[in-house]
Coordinates of C-alpha atoms and ligand atoms in Angstrom, one line a residue:
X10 CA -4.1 22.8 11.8
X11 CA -7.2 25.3 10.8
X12 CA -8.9 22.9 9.0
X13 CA -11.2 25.2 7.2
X14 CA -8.1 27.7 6.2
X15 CA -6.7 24.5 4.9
X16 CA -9.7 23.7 2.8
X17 CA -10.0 27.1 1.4
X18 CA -5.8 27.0 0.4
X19 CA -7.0 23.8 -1.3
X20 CA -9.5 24.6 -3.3
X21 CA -7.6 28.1 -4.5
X22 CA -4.5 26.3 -5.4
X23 CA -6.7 22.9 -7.1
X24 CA -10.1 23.9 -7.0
X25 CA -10.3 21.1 -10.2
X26 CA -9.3 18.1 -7.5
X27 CA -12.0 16.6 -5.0
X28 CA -11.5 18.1 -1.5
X29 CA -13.3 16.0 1.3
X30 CA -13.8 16.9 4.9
X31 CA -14.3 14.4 7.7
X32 CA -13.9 11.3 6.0
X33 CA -14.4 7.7 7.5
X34 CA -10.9 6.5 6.7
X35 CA -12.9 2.4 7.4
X36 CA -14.0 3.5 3.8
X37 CA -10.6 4.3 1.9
X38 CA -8.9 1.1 3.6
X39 CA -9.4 -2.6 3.1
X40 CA -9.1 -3.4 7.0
X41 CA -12.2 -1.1 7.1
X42 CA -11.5 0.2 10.4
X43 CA -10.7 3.7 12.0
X44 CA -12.0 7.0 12.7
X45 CA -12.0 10.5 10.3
X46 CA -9.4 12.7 8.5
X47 CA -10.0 16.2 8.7
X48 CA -9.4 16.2 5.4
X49 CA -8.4 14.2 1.9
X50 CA -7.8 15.3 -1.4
X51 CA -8.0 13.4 -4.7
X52 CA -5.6 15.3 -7.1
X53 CA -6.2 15.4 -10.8
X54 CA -2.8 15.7 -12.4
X55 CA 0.8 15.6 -11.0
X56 CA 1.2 19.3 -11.0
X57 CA -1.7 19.7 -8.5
X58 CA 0.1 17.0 -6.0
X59 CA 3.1 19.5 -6.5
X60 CA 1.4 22.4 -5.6
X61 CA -0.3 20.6 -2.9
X62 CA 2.4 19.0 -1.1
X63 CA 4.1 22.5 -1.0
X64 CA 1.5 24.1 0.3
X65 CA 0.6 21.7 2.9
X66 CA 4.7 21.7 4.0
X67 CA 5.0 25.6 4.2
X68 CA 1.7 25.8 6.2
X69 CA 3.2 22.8 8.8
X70 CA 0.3 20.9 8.0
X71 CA 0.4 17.2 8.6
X72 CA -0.1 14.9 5.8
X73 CA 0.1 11.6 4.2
X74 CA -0.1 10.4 0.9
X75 CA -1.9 7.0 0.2
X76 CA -3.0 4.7 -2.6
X77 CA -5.6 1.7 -2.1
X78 CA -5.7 1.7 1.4
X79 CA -4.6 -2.1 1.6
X80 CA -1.6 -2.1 3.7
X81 CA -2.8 0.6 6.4
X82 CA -4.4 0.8 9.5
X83 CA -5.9 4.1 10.7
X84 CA -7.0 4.5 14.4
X85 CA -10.4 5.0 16.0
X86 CA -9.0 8.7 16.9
X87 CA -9.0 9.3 13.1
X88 CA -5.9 11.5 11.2
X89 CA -5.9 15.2 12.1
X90 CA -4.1 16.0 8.5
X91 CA -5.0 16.1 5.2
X92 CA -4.4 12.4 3.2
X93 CA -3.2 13.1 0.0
X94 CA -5.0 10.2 -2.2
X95 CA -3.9 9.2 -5.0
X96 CA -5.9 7.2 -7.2
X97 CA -8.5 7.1 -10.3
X98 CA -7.8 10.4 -11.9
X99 CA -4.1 9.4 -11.9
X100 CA -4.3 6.0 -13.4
X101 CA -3.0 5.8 -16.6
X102 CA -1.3 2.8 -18.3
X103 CA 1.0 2.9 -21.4
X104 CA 2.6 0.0 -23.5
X105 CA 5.6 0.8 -25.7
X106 CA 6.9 -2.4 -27.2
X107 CA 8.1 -4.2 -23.7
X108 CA 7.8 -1.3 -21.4
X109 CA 5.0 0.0 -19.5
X110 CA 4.5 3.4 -17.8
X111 CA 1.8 3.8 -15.1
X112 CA 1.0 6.5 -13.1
X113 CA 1.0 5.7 -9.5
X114 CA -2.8 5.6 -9.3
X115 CA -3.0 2.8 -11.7
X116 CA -4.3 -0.7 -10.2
X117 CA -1.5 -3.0 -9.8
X118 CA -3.9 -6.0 -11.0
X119 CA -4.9 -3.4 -13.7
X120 CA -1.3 -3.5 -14.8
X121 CA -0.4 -7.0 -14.7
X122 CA -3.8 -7.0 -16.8
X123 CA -2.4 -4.5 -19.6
X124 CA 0.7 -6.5 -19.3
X125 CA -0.8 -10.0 -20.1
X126 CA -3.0 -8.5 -23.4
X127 CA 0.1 -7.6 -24.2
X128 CA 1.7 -11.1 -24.1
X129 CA 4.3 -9.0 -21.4
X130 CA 5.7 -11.4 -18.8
X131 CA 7.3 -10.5 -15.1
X132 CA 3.9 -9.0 -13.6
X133 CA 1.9 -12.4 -12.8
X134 CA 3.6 -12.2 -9.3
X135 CA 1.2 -8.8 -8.8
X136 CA -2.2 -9.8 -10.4
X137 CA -3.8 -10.5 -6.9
X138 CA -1.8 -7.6 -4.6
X139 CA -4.9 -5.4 -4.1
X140 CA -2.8 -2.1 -4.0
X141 CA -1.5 0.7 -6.2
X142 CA 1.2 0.8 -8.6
X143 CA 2.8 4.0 -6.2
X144 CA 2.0 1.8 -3.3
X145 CA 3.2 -1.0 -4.7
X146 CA 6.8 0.6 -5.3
X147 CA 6.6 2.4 -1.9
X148 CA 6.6 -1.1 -0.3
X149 CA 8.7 -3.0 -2.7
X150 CA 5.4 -5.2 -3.1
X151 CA 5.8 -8.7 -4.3
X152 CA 4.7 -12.5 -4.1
X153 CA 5.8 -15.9 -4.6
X154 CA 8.7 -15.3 -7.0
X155 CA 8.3 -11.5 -7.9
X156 CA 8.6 -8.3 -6.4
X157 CA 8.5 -4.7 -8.4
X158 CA 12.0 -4.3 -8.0
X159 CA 13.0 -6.9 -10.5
X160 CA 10.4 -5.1 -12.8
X161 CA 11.1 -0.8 -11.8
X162 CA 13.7 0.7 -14.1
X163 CA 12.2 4.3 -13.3
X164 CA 10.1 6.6 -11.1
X165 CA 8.7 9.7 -11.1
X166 CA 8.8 11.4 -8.0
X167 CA 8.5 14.6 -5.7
X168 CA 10.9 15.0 -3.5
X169 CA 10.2 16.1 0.5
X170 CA 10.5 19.7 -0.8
X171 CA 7.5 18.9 -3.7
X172 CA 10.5 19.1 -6.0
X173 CA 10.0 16.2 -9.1
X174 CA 13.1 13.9 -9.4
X175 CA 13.9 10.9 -11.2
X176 CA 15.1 7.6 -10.1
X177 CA 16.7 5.0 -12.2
X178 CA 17.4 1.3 -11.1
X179 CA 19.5 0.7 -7.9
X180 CA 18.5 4.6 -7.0
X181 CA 15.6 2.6 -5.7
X182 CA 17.4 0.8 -3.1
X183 CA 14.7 -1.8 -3.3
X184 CA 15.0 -4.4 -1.0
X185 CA 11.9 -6.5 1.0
X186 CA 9.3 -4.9 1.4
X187 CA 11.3 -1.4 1.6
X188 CA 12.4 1.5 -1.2
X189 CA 14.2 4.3 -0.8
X190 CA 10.5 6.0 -1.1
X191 CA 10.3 5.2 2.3
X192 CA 13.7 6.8 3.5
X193 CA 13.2 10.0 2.1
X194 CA 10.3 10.1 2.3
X195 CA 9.3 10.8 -1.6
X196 CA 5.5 10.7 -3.4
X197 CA 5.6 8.3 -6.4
X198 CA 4.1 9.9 -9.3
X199 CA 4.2 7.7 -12.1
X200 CA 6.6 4.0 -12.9
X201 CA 8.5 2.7 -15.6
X202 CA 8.2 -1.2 -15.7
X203 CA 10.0 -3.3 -18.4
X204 CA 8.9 -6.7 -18.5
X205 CA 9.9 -9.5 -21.6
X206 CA 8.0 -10.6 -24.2
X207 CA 6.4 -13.7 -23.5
X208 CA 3.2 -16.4 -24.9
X209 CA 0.1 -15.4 -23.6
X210 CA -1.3 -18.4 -22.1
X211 CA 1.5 -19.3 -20.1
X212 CA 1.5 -15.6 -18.5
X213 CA -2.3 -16.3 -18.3
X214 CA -2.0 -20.0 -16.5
X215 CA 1.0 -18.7 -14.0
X216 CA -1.6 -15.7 -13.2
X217 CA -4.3 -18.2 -12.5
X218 CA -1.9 -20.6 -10.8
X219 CA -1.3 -17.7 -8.3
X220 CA -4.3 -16.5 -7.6
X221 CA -5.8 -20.0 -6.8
X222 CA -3.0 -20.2 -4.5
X223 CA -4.0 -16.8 -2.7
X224 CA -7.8 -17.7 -3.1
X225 CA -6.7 -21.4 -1.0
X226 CA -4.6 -19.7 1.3
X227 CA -5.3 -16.3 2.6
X228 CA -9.1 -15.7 4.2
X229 CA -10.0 -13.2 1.2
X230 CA -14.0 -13.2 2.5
X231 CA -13.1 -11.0 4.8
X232 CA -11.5 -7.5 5.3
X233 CA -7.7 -7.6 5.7
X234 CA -4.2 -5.7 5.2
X235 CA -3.1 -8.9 3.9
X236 CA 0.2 -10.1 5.6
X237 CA 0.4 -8.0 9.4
X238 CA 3.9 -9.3 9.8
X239 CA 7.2 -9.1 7.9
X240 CA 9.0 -12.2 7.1
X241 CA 11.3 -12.6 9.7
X242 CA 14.9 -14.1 8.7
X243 CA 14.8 -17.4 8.5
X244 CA 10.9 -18.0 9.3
X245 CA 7.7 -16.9 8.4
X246 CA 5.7 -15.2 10.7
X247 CA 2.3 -16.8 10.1
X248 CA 3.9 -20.2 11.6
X249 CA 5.2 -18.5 14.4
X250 CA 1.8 -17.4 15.2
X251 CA 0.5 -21.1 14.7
X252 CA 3.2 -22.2 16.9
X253 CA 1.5 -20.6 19.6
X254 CA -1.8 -21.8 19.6
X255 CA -2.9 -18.6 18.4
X256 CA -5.2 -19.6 15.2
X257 CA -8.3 -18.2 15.5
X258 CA -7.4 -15.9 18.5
X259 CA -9.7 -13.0 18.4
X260 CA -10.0 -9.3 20.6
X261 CA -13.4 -7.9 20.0
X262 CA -14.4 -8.2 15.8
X263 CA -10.6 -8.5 15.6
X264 CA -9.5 -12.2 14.8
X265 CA -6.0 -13.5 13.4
X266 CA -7.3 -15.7 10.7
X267 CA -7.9 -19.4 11.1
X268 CA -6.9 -20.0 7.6
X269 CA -3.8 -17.9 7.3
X270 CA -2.2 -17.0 10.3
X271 CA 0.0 -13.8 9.2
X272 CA -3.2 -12.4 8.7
X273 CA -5.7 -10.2 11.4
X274 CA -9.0 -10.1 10.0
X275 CA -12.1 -7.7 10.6
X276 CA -15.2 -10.4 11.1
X277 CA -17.0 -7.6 10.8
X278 CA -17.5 -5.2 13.7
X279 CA -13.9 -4.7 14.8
X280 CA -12.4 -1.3 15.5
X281 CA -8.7 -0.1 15.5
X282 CA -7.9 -1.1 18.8
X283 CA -9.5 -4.4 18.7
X284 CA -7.2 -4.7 15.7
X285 CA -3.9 -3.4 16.6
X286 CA -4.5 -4.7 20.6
X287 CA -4.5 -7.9 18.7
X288 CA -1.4 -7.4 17.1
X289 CA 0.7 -6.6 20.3
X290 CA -1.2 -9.3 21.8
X291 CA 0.4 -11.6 18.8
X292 CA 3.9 -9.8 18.9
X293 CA 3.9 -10.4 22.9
X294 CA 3.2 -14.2 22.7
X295 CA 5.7 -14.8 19.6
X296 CA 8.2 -12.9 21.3
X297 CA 7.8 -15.1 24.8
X298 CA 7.6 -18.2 23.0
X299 CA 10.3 -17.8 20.4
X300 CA 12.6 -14.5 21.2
X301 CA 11.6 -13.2 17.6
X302 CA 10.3 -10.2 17.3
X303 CA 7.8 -9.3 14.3
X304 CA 7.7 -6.2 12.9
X305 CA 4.6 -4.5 11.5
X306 CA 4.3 -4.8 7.5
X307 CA 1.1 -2.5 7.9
X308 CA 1.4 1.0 8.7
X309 CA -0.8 1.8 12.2
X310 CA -1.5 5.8 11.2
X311 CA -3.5 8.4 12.5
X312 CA -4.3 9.1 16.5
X313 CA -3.9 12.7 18.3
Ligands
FAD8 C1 -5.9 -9.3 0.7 C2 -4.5 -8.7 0.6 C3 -3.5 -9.3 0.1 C4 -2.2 -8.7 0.0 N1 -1.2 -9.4 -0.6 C5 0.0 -8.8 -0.7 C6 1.1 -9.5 -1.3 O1 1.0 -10.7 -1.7 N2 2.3 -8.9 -1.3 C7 2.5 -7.6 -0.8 O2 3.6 -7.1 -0.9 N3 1.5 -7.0 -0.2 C8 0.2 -7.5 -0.2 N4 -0.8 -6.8 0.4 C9 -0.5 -5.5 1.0 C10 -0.8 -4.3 0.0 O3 -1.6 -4.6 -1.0 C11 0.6 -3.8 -0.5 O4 1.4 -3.4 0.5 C12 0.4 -2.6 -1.5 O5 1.6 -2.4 -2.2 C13 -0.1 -1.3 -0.9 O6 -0.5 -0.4 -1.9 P1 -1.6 0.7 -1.6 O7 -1.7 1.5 -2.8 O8 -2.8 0.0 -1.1 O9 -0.8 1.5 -0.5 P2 -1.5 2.2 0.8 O10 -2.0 1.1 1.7 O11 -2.4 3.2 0.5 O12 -0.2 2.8 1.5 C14 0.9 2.0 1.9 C15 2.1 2.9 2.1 O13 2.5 3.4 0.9 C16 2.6 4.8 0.9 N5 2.2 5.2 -0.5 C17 1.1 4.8 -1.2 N6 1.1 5.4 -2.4 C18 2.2 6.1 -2.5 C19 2.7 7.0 -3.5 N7 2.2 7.2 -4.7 N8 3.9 7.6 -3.2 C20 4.5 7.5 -2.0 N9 4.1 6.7 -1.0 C21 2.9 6.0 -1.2 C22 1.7 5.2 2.0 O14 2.1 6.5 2.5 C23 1.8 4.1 3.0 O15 2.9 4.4 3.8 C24 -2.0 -7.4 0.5 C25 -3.1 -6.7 1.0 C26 -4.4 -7.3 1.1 C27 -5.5 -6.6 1.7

């Protein structure tokens, strides 16, 4: 791609949006590792993503749309593209009797927030998922006894060809960890949640129950994408790591956490390929010691 042709497309089409060349993706992801993007934009309004996503697919141009950063891995070589990002400007929250409606910039823990002053109940499950309500749908994010599919009765979207569409219940496909965002490859614009009226302290004490949980279990001191692995059927993946004396195991400033093992933490120094050598490492030794093989939850993007 001609990154400065690129740049100047940009800014004619959304001159209003922040454009940003060369940016250290270790500072737009919670893993806080990896190398540059040519190129990210921070669109202002849903339009702009239209126009931006159309531009960038008749120009061939690689991109890839993010939220929070918290369930992605970019490497060292950075991401010659533009990353579409799309957070703050587009992070409105509504409450219309039970329902809410967020655009897909909107904190998830900002939601289940709005949702608890509201005395709203079915969001406790997200208060402590660090990611955005459009990645959170993207993913099918969920915890404990929850997941945004039990709460998702629409979506906004743009389809592949930056056409918007609307999706209603099972159009979702939700199932774990995976939407039919991720098949065809939509951007998620803005979410229709309806939740149930509920009493306000119970919705507060289940929040708080949670996130002690998550504060007790998972190493939160130190930078993560929170769970590597998918559940596999029938197991869970951080006990499958245990099983093989792999606690603690570290490449470089890579380590798989000693108090959670689904989780590879950056003590503080790690690159990509401390991180994700660590991961095939881990996938090698479960696979030898149990025949399961665990697939990535994170995405690994980026490289030439
Ligand atoms: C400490 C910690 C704890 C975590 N705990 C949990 C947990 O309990 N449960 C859980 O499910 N996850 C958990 N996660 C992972 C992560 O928070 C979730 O996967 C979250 O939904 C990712 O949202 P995001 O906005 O950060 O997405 P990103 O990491 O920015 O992107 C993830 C994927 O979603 C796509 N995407 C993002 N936004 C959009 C959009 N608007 N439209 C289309 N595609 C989009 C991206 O292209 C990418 O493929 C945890 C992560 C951390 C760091």
């Amino acid at each position: 791609m001609n990154k400065v042709d690129i740049y100047n497309d940009l800014e004619t089409i959304c001159g209003s949006c922040t454009i940003l060349k060369d940016v250290p993706m270790k500072e737009h992801t919670t893993m806080k590792v990896g190398g540059n993007a040519d190129l990210m934009i921070i669109p202002e309004s849903f339009s702009c993503i239209q126009k931006i996503v159309k531009l960038l697919q008749s120009t061939n141009t690689p991109y890839m749309i993010m939220g929070n950063g918290s369930n992605l891995i970019f490497r060292d070589e950075g991401y010659n593209g533009v990353i579409v990002k799309i957070g703050k400007p587009l992070s409105d929250i509504e409450v219309h009797d039970d329902i809410i409606v967020a655009m897909a910039g909107a904190s998830l823990a900002q939601v289940a927030n709005t949702a608890l002053e509201h005395s709203l109940t079915g969001l406790e499950f997200a208060s402590g998922i660090p990611g955005s309500v459009g990645g959170a749908v993207y993913m099918n994010a969920g915890a404990y006894d929850g997941e945004m599919g039990q709460v998702v009765i629409e979506t906004l979207c743009l389809d592949s060809r930056g056409n918007m569409i609307t999706l209603k219940g099972d159009e979702h496909n939700f199932s774990y960890r995976h939407s039919r965002i991720q098949d065809d490859n939509l951007t998620c614009l803005q979410v229709i949640m309806k939740l149930k009226k509920g009493e306000k302290s119970k919705i507060q004490s289940k929040m708080n129950e949670l996130n002690a949980k998550r504060r007790e279990k998972q190493p939160l001191n130190y930078p993560s994408a929170g769970s590597i692995f998918k559940r596999p059927p029938g197991s869970f993946a951080g006990m499958l790591v245990d099983n093989c004396g792999l606690r603690g195991a570290r490449i470089g400033g890579a380590q798989v956490s000693d108090k959670h093992c689904g989780f590879i933490v950056n003590t503080g120094n790690a690159t990509a390929s401390d991180i994700i050598s660590l991961i095939q490492y881990v996938q090698d030794t479960v696979y030898k010691n149990s025949g399961i093989w665990l697939e990535l939850e994170v995405k690994i993007v980026g490289g030439y």
